[in-house]
Coordinates of C-alpha atoms in Angstrom, one line a residue:
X258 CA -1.3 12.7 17.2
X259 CA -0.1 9.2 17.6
X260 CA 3.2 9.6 20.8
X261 CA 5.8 6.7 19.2
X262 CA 8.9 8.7 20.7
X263 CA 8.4 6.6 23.7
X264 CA 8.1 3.2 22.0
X265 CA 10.9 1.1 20.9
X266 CA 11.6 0.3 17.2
X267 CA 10.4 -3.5 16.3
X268 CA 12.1 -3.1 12.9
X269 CA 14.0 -1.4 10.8
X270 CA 14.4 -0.3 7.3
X271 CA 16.9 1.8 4.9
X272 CA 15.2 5.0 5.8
X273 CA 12.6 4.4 7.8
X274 CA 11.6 2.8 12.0
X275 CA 8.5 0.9 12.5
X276 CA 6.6 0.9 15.7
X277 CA 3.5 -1.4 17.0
X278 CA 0.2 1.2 16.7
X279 CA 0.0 2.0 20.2
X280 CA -4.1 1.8 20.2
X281 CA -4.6 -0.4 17.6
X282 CA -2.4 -4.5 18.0
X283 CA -3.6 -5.1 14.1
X284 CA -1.6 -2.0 12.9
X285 CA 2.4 -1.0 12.4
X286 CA 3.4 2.6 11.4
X287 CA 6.1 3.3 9.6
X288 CA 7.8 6.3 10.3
X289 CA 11.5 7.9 8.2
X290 CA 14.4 7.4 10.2
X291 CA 15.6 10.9 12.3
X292 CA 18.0 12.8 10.0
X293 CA 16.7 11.7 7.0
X294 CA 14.7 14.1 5.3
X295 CA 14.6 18.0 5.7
X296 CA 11.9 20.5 6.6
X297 CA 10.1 20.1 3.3
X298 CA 10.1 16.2 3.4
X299 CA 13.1 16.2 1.2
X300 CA 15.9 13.7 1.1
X301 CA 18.8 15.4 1.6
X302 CA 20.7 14.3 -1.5
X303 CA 17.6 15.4 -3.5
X304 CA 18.7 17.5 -6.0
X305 CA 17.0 20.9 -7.4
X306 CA 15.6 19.6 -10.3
X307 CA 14.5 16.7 -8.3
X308 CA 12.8 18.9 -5.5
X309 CA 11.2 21.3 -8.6
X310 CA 9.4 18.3 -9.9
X311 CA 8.1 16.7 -6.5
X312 CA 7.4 17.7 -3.4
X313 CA 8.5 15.6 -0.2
X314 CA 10.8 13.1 -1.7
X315 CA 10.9 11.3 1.5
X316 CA 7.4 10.1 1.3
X317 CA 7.2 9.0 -2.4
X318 CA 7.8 5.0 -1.3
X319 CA 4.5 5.7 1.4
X320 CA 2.7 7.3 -1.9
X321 CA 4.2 4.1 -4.3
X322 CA 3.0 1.5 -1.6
X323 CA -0.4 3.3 -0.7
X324 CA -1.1 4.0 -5.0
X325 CA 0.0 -0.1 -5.3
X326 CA -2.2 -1.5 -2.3
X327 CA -5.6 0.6 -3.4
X328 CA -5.3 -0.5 -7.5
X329 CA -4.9 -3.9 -6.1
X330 CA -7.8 -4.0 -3.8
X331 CA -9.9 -2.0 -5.5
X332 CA -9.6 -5.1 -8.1
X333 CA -9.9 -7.4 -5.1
X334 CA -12.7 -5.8 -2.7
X335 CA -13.7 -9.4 -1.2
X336 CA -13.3 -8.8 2.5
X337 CA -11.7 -12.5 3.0
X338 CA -9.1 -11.5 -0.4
X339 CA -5.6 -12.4 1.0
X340 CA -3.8 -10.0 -1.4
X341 CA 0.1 -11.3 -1.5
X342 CA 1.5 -7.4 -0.2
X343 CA 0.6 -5.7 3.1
X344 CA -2.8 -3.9 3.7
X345 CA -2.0 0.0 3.7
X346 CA -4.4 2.0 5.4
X347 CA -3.1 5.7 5.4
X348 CA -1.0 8.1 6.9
X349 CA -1.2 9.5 10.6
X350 CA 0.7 12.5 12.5
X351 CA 3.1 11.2 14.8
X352 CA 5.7 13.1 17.1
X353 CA 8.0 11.7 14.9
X354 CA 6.5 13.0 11.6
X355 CA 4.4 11.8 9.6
X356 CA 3.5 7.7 9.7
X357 CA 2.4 5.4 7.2
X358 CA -0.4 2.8 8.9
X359 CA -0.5 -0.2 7.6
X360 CA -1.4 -4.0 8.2
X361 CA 0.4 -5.9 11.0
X362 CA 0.9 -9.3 9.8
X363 CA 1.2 -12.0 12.6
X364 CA 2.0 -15.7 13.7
X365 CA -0.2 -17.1 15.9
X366 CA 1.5 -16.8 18.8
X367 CA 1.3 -13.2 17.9
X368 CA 5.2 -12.4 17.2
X369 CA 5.9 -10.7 13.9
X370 CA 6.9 -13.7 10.7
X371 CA 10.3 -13.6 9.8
X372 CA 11.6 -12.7 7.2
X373 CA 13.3 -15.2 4.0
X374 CA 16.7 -13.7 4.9
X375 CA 16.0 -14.7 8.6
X376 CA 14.9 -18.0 8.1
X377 CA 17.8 -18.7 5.7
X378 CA 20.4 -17.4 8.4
X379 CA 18.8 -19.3 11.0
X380 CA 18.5 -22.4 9.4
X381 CA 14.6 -23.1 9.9
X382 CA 14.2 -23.0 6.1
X383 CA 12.6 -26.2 5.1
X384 CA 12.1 -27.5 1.7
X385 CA 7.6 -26.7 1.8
X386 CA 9.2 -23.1 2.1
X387 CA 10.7 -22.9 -0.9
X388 CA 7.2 -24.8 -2.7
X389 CA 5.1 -21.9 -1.2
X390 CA 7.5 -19.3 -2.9
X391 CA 7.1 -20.4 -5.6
X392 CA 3.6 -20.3 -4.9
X393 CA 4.1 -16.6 -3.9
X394 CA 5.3 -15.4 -6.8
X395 CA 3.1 -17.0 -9.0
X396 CA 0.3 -15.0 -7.0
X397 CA 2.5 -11.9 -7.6
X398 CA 2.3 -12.5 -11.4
X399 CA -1.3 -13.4 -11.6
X400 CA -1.8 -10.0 -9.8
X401 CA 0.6 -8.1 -11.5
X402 CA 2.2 -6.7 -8.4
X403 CA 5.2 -4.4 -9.2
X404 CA 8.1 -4.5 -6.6
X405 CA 10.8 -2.2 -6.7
X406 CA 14.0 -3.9 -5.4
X407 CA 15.5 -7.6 -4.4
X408 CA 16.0 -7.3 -1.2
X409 CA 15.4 -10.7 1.1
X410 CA 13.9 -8.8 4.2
X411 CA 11.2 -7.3 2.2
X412 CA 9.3 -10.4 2.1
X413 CA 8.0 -12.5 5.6
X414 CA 6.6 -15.8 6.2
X415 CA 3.4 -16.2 7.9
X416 CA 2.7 -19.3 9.6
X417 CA -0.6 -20.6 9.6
X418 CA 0.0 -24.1 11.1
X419 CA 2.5 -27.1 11.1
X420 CA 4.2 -27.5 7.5
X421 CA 2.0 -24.4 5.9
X422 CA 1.5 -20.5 5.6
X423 CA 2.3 -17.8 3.2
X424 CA 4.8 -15.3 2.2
X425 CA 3.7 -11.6 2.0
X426 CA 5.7 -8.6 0.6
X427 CA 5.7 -5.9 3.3
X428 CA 8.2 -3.1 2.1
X429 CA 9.3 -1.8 -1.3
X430 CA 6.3 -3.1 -3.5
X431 CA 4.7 -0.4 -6.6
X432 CA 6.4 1.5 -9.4
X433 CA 9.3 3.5 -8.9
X434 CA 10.3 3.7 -12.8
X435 CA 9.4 7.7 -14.2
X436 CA 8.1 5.7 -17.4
X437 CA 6.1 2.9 -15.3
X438 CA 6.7 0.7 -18.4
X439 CA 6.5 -2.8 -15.7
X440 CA 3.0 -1.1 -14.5
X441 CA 1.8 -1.0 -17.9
X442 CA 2.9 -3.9 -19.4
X443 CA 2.6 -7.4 -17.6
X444 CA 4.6 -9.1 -19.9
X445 CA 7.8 -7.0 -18.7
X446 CA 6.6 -7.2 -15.6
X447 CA 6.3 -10.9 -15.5
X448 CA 9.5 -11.0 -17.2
X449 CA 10.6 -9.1 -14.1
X450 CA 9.2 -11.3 -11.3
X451 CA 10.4 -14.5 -13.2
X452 CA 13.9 -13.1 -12.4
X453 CA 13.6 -12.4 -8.9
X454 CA 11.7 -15.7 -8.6
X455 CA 15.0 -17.5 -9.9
X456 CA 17.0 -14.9 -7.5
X457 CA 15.1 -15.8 -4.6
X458 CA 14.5 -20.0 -5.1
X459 CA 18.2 -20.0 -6.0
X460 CA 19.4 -18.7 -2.8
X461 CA 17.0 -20.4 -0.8
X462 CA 17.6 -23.7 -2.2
X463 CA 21.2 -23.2 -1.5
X464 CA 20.4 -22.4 1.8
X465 CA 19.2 -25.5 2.1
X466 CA 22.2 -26.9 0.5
X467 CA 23.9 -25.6 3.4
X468 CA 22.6 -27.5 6.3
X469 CA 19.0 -25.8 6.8
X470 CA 15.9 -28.4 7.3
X471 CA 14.9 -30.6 4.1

């Protein structure tokens, strides 16, 4: 059993805490937020029908991200395949529950990327950002990755060197549909992506409108 009680959070999501693996520097675990879920992994505002149908509502988005990660690489089993979402290795007891391992994406000074919301508010967007998102989510389309939400911290920029890295999505990524119509189809699910791709360029090019680097 992994001890994270007496480690600090290093980020945060809706529902869930992450923590550095304490044996392993390559890894984060992702653990649901005290308060949040029940005895039986429920979420508290899961309904009856809801907890008749599935069992530990709490941990479907570890189960959506895990199912998402293995199709992928299972497609993609070259050890040097730089897949555009975060490597998910498993689940792990913790004293806080049960964890979600997964892939600790770095810059090379070791610090964890930030995130496109982060380097729109702190003005270090530049214009090569916004070439290698588009970049991104061409990748995301070619690979028919299914994301479940728009949310600007759920995607972080890695730097590999002066004026070039990569974006990666860490959070939120598989089908949460109960017809999985965008995992079937990559036509709607292109359609999809093409959308947040205008989302995302559009508010980062008017982040650069504002005053961050061109």
């Amino acid at each position: 059993m992994l001890k994270l009680s007496d480690k600090p959070v290093i980020a945060k999501g809706e529902r869930q805490h992450v923590y550095a693996h304490p044996d392993d520097p390559t890894l984060l675990v992702k653990v649901p937020q005290p308060g949040t879920f029940d005895a039986d992994g429920h979420l508290p505002d899961a309904g009856w029908l809801t907890r008749r149908l599935r069992r530990a509502t709490m941990y479907k988005g570890f189960l959506r991200e895990f199912v998402a990660y293995l199709e992928l690489k299972a497609e993609h089993q070259d050890p040097d395949a730089r897949l555009p979402i975060s490597a998910v290795h498993g689940t792990v007891q913790s004293d806080l529950g049960l964890g979600l391992v997964y892939e600790r994406i770095s810059d090379p000074d070791g610090s964890l990327p930030p995130s496109l919301k982060e380097l729109m508010d702190s003005g270090r967007l530049e214009a090569w950002h916004v070439t290698a998102l588009h970049t991104f989510f061409d990748t995301l389309i070619a690979h028919h990755v299914v994301v479940s939400n728009k949310n600007l911290k759920n995607i972080i920029f890695q730097t590999e060197g002066p004026g070039h890295g990569r974006f990666v999505w860490i959070d939120s990524f598989g089908c949460k549909q109960s017809i999985p119509l965008r995992k079937w189809s990559k036509r709607l699910n292109t359609r999809r992506l093409e959308d947040l791709r205008r989302l995302f360029v559009g508010r980062a090019e008017g982040a650069l409108g504002r005053g961050s680097k061109a």
